[in-house]
CSV table of N, CA, C and O in Angstrom, one decimal:
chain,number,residue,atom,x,y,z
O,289,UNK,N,0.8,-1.2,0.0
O,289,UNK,CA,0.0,0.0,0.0
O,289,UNK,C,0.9,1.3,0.0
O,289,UNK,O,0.7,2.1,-0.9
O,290,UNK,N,2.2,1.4,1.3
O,290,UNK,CA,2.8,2.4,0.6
O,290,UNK,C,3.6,2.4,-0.3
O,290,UNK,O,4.3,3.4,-0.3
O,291,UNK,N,3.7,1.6,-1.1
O,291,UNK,CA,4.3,1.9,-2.5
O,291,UNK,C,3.7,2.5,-3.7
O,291,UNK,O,4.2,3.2,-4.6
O,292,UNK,N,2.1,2.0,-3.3
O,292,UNK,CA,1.2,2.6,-4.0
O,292,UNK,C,0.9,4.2,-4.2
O,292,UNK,O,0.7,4.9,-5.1
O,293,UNK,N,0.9,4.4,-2.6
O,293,UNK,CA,0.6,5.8,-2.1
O,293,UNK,C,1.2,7.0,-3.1
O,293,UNK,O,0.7,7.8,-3.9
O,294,UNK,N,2.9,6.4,-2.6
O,294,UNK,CA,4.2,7.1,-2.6
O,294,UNK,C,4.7,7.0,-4.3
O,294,UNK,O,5.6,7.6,-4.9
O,295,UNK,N,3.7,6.1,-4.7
O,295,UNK,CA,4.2,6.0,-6.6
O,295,UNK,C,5.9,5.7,-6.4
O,295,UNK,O,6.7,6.5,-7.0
O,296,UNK,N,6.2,4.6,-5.6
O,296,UNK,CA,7.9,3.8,-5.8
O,296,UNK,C,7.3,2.5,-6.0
O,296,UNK,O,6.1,2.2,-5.8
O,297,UNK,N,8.6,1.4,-6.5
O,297,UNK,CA,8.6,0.1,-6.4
O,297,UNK,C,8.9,-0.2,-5.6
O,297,UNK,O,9.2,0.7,-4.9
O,298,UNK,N,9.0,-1.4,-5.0
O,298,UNK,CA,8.6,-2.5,-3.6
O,298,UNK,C,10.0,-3.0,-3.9
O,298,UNK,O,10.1,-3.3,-5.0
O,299,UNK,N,11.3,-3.1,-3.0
O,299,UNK,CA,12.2,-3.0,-2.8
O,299,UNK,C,13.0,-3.1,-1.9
O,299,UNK,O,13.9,-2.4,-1.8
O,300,UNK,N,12.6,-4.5,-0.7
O,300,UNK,CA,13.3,-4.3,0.3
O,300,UNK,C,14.6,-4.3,0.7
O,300,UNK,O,15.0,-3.8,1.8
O,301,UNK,N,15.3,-5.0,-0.5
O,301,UNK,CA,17.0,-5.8,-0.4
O,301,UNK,C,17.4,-4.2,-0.5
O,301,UNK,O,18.5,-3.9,0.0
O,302,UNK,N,16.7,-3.3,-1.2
O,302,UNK,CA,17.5,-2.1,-1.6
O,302,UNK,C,18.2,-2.3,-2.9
O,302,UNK,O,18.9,-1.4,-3.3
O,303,UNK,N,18.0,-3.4,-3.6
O,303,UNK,CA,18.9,-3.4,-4.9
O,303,UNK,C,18.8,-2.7,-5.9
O,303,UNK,O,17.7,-2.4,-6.3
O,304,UNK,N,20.2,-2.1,-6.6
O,304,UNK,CA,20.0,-1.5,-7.3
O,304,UNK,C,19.2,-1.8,-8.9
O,304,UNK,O,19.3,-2.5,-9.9
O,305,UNK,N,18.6,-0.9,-8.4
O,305,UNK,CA,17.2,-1.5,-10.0
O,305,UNK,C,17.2,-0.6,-11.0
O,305,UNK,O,16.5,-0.9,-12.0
O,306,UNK,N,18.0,0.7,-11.0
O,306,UNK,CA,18.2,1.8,-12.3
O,306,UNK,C,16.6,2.8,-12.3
O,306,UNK,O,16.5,3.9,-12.8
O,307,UNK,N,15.7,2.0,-11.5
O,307,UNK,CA,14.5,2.6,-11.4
O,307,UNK,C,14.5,4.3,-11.7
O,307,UNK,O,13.7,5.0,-12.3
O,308,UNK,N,15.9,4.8,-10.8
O,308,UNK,CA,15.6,6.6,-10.7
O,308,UNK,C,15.9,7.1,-11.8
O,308,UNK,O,15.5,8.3,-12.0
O,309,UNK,N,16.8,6.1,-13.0
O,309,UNK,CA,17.0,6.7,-14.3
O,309,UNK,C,15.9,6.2,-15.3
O,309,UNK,O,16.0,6.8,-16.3
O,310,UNK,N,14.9,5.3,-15.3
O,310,UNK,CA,14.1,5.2,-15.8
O,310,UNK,C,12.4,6.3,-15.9
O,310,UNK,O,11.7,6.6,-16.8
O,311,UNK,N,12.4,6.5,-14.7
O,311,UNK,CA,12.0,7.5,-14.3
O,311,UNK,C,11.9,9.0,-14.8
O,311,UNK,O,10.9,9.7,-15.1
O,312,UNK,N,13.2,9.2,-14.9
O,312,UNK,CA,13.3,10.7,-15.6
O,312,UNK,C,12.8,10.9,-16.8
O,312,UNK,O,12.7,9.9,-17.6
O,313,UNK,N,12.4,12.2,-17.1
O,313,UNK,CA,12.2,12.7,-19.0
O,313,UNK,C,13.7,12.2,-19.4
O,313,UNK,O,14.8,12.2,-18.9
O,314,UNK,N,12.8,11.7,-20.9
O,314,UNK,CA,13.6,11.5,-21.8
O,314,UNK,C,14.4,12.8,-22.3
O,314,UNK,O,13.8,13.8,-22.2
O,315,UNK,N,15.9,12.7,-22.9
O,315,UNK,CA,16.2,13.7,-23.2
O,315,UNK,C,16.5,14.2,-24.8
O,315,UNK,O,16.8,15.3,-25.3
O,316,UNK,N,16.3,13.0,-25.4
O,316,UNK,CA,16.5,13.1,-27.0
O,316,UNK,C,15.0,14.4,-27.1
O,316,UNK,O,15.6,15.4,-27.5
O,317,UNK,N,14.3,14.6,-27.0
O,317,UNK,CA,13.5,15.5,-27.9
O,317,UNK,C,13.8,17.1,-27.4
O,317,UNK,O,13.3,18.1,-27.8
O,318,UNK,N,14.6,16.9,-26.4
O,318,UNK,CA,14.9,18.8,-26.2
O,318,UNK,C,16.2,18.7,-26.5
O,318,UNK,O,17.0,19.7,-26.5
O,319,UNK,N,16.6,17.2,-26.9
O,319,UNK,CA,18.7,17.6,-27.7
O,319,UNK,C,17.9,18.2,-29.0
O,319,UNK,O,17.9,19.3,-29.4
O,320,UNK,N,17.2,17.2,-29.5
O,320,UNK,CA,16.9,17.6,-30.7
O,320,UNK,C,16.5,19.3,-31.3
O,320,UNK,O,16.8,19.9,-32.3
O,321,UNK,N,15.5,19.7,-30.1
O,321,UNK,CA,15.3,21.2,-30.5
O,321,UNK,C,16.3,22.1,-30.6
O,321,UNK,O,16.6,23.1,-31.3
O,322,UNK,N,17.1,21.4,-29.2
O,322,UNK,CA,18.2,22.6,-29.2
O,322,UNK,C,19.1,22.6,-30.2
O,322,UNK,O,19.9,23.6,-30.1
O,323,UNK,N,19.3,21.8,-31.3
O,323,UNK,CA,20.4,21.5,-32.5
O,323,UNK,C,19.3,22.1,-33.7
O,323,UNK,O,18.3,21.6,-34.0
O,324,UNK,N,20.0,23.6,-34.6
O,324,UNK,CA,19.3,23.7,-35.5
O,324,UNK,C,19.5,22.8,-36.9
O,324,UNK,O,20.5,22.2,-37.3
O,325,UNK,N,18.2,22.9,-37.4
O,325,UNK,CA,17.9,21.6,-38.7
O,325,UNK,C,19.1,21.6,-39.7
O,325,UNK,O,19.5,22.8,-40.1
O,326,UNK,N,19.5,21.1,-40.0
O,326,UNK,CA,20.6,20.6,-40.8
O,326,UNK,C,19.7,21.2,-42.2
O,326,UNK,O,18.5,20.9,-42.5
O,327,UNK,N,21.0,22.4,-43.1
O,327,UNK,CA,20.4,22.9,-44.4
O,327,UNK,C,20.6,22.2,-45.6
O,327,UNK,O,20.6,21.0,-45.4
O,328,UNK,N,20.7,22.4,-46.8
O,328,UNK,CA,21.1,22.3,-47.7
O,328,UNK,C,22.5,22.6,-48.0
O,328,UNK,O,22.7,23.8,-48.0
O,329,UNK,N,23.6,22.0,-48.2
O,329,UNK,CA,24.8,22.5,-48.8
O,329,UNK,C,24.9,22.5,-50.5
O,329,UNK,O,24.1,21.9,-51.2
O,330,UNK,N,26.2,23.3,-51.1
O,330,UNK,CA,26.8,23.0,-51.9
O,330,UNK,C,26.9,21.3,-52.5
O,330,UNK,O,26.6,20.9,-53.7
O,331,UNK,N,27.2,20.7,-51.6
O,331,UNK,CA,27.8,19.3,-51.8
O,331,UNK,C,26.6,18.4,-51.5
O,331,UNK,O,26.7,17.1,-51.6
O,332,UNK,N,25.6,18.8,-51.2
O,332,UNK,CA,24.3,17.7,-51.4
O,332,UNK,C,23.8,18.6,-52.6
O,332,UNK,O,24.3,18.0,-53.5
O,333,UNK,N,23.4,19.5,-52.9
O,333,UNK,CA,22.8,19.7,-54.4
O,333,UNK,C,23.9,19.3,-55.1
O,333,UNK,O,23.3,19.2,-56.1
O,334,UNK,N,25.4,18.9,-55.5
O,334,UNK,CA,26.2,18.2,-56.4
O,334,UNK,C,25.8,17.1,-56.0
O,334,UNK,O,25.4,16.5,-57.0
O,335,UNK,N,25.7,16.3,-54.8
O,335,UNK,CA,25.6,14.9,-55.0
O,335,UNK,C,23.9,14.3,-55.5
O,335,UNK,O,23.6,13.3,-56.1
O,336,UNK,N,23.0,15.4,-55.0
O,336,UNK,CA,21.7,15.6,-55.9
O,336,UNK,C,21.5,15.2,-57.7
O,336,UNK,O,21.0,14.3,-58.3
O,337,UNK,N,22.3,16.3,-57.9
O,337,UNK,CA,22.3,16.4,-59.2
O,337,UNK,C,23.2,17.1,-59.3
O,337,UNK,O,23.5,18.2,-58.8
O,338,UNK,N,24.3,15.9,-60.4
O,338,UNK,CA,25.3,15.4,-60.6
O,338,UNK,C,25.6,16.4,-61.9
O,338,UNK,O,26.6,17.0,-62.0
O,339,UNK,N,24.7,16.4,-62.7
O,339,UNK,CA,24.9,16.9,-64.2
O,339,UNK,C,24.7,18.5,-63.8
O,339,UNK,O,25.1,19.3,-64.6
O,340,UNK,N,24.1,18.9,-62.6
O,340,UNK,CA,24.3,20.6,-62.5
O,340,UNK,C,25.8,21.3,-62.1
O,340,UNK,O,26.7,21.1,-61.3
O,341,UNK,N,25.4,22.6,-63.4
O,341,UNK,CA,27.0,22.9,-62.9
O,341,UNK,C,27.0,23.8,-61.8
O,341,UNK,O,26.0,24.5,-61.7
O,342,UNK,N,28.1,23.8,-60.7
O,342,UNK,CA,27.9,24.4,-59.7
O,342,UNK,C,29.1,25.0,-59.3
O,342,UNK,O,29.9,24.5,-60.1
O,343,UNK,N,29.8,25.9,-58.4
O,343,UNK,CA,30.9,26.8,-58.2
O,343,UNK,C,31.0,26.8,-56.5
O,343,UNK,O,30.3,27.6,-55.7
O,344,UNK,N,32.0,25.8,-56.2
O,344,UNK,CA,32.0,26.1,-54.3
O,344,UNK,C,33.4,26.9,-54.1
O,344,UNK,O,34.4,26.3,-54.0
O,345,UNK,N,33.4,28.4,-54.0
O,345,UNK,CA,34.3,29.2,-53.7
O,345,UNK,C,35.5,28.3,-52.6
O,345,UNK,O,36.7,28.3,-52.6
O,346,UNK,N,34.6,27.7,-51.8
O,346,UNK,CA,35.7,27.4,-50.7
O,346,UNK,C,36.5,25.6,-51.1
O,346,UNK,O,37.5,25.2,-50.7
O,347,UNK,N,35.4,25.1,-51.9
O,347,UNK,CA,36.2,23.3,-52.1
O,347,UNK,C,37.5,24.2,-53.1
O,347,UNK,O,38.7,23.9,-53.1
O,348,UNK,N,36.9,25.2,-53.9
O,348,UNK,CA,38.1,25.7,-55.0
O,348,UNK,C,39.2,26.1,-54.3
O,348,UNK,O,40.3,25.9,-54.7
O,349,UNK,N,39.0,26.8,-53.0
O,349,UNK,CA,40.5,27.6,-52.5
O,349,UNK,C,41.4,26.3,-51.9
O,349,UNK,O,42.6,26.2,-52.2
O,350,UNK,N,40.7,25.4,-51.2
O,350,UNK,CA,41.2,24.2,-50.9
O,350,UNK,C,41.8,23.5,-51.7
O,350,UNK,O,42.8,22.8,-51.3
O,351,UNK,N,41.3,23.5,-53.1
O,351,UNK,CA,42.0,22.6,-54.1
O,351,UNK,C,43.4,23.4,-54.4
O,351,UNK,O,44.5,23.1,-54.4
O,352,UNK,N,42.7,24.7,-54.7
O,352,UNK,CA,44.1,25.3,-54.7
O,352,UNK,C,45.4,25.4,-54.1
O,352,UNK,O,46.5,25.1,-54.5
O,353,UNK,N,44.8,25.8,-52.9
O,353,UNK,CA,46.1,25.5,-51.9
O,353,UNK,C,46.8,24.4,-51.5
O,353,UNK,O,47.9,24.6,-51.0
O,354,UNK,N,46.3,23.0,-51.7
O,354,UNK,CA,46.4,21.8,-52.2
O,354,UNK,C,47.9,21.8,-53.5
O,354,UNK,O,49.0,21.3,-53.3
O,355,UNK,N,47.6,22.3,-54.4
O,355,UNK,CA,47.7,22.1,-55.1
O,355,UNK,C,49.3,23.0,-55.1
O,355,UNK,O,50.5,22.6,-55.5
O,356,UNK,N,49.0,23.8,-54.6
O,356,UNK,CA,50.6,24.9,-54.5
O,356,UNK,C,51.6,24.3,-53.5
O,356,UNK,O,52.8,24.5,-53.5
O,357,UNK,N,50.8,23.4,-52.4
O,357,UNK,CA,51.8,22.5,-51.6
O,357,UNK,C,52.1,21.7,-52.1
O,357,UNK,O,53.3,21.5,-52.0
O,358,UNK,N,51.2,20.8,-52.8
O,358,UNK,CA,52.2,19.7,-53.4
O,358,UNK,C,53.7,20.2,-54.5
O,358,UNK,O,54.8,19.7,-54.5
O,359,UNK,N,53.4,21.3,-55.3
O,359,UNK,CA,54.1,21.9,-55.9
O,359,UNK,C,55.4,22.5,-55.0
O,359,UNK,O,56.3,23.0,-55.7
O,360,UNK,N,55.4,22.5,-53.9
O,360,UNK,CA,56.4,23.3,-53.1
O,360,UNK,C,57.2,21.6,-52.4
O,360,UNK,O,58.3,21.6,-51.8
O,361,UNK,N,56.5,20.7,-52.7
O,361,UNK,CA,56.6,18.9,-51.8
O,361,UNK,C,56.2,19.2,-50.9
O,361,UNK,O,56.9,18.7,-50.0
O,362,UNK,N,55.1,19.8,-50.4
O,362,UNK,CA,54.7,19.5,-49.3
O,362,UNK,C,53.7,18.8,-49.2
O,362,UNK,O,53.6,18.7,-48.0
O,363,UNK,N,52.9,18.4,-49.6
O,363,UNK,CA,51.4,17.7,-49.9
O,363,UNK,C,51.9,16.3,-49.6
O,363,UNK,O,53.1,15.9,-49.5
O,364,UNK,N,50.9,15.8,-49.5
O,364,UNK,CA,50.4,14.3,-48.8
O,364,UNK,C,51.5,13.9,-49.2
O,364,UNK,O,52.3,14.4,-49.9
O,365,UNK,N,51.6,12.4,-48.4
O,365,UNK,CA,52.8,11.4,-49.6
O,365,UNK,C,51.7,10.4,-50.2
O,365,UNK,O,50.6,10.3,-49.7
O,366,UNK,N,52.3,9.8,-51.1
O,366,UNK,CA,51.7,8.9,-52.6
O,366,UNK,C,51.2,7.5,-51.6
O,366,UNK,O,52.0,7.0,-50.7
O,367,UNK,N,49.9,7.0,-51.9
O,367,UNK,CA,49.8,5.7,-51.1
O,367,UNK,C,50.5,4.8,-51.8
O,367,UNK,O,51.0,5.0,-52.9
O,368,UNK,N,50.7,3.8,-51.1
O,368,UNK,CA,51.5,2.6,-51.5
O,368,UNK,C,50.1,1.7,-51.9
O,368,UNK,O,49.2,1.4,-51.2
O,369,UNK,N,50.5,1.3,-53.1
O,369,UNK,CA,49.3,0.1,-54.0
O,369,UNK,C,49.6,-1.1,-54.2
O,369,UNK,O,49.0,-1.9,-54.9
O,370,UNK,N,50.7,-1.4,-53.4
O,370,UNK,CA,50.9,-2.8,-53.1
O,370,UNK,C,51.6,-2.6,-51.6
O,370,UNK,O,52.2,-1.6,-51.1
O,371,UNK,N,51.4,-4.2,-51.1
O,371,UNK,CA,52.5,-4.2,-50.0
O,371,UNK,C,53.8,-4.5,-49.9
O,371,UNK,O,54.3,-4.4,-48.8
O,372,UNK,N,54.6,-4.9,-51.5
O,372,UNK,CA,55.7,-4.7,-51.9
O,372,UNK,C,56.4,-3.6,-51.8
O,372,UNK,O,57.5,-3.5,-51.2
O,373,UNK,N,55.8,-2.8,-52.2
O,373,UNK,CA,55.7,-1.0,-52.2
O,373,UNK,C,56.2,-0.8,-50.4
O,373,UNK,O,57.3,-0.4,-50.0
O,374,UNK,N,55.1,-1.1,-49.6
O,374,UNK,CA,55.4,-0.5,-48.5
O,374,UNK,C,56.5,-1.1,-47.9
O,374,UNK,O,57.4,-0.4,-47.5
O,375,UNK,N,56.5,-2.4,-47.9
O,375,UNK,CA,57.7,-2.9,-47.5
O,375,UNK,C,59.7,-2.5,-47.9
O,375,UNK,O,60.9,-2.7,-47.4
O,376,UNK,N,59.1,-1.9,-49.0
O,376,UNK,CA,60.4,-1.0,-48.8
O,376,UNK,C,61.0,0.0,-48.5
O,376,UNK,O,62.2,0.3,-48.4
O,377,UNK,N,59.6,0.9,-48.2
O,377,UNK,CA,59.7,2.3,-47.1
O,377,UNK,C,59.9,1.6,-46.0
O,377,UNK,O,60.6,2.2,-45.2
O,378,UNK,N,59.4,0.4,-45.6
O,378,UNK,CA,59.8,0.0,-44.2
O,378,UNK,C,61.3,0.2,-43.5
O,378,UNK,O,62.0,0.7,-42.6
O,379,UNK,N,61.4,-1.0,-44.8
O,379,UNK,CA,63.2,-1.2,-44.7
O,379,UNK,C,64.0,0.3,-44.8
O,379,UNK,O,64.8,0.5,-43.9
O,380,UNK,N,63.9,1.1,-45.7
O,380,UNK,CA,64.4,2.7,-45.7
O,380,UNK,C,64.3,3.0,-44.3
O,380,UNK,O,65.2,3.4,-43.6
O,381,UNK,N,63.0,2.8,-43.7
O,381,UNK,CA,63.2,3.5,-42.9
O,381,UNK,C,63.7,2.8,-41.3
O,381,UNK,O,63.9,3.2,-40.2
O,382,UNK,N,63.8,1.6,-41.9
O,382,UNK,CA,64.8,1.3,-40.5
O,382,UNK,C,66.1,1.4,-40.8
O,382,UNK,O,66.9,1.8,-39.9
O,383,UNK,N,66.8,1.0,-42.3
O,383,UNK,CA,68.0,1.3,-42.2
O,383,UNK,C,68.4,3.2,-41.7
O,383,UNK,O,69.6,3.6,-41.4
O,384,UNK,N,67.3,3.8,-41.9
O,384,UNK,CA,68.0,5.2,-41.6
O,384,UNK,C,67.6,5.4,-40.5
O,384,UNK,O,67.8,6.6,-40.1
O,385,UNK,N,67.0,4.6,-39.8
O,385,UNK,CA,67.2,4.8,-38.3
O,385,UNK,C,68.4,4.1,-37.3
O,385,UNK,O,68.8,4.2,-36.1
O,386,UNK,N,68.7,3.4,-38.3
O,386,UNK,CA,70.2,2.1,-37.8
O,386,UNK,C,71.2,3.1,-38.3
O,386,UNK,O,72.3,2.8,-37.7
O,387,UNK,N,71.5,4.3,-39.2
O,387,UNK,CA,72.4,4.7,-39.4
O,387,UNK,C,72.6,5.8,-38.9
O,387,UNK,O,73.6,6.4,-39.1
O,388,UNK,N,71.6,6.3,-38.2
O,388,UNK,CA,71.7,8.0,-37.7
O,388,UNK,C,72.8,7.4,-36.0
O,388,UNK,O,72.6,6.3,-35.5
O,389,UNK,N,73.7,8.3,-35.3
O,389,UNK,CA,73.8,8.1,-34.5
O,389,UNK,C,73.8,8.1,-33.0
O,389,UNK,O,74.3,9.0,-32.4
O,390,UNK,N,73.3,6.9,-32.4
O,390,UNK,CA,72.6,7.1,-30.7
O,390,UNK,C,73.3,7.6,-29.9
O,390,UNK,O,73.3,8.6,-30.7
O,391,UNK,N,74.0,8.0,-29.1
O,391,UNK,CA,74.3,9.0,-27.9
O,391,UNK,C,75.7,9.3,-28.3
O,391,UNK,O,76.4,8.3,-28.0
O,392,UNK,N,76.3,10.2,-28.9
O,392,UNK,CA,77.4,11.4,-29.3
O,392,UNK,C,77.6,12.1,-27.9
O,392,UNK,O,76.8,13.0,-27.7
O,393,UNK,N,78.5,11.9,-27.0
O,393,UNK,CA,79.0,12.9,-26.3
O,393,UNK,C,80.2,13.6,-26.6
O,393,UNK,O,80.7,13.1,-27.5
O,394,UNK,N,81.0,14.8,-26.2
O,394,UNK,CA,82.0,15.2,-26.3
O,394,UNK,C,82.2,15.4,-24.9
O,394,UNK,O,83.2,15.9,-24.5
């Protein structure tokens, strides 16, 4: 009866039963308001439609700049398309770590 009263579950051991987080408001629908709606971009009207021509000032400056790094060697390095491939940057790079040398005192 007082369980009924008091609106709890019957619980004498005291075990933990998660009951007080079951309990509470949900919080997904006030995350949700608080996050405004996702727009339209650039890059969903291209992946939309593919055949429209379109102009994204900012993918261009990226490409650009891209593009003057690699020209300077700084841009990415080249993937390796086999594991042949990598296995010989391996080896480079342990031989030039076996040739640099460990503790130089004067």
């Amino acid at each position: 009866a007082q369980c009924r009263i008091f609106s709890t579950t019957f619980n004498p051991q005291g075990i933990r039963t998660g009951n007080k987080v079951l309990r509470q408001r949900l919080k997904g629908p006030a995350l949700a308001a608080y996050y405004p709606r996702r727009t339209a971009t650039l890059k969903d009207l291209k992946s939309a439609y593919p055949d429209l021509e379109t102009w994204d000032e900012d993918e261009e400056d990226r490409l650009e700049h891209l593009q003057i790094a690699k020209q300077r060697g700084k841009g990415a390095p080249r993937k390796k398309r086999t594991a042949e491939e990598s296995k010989k940057f391996a080896n480079r790079r342990k031989k030039s770590a076996a040739a640099a040398p460990k503790n130089v005192s004067f």
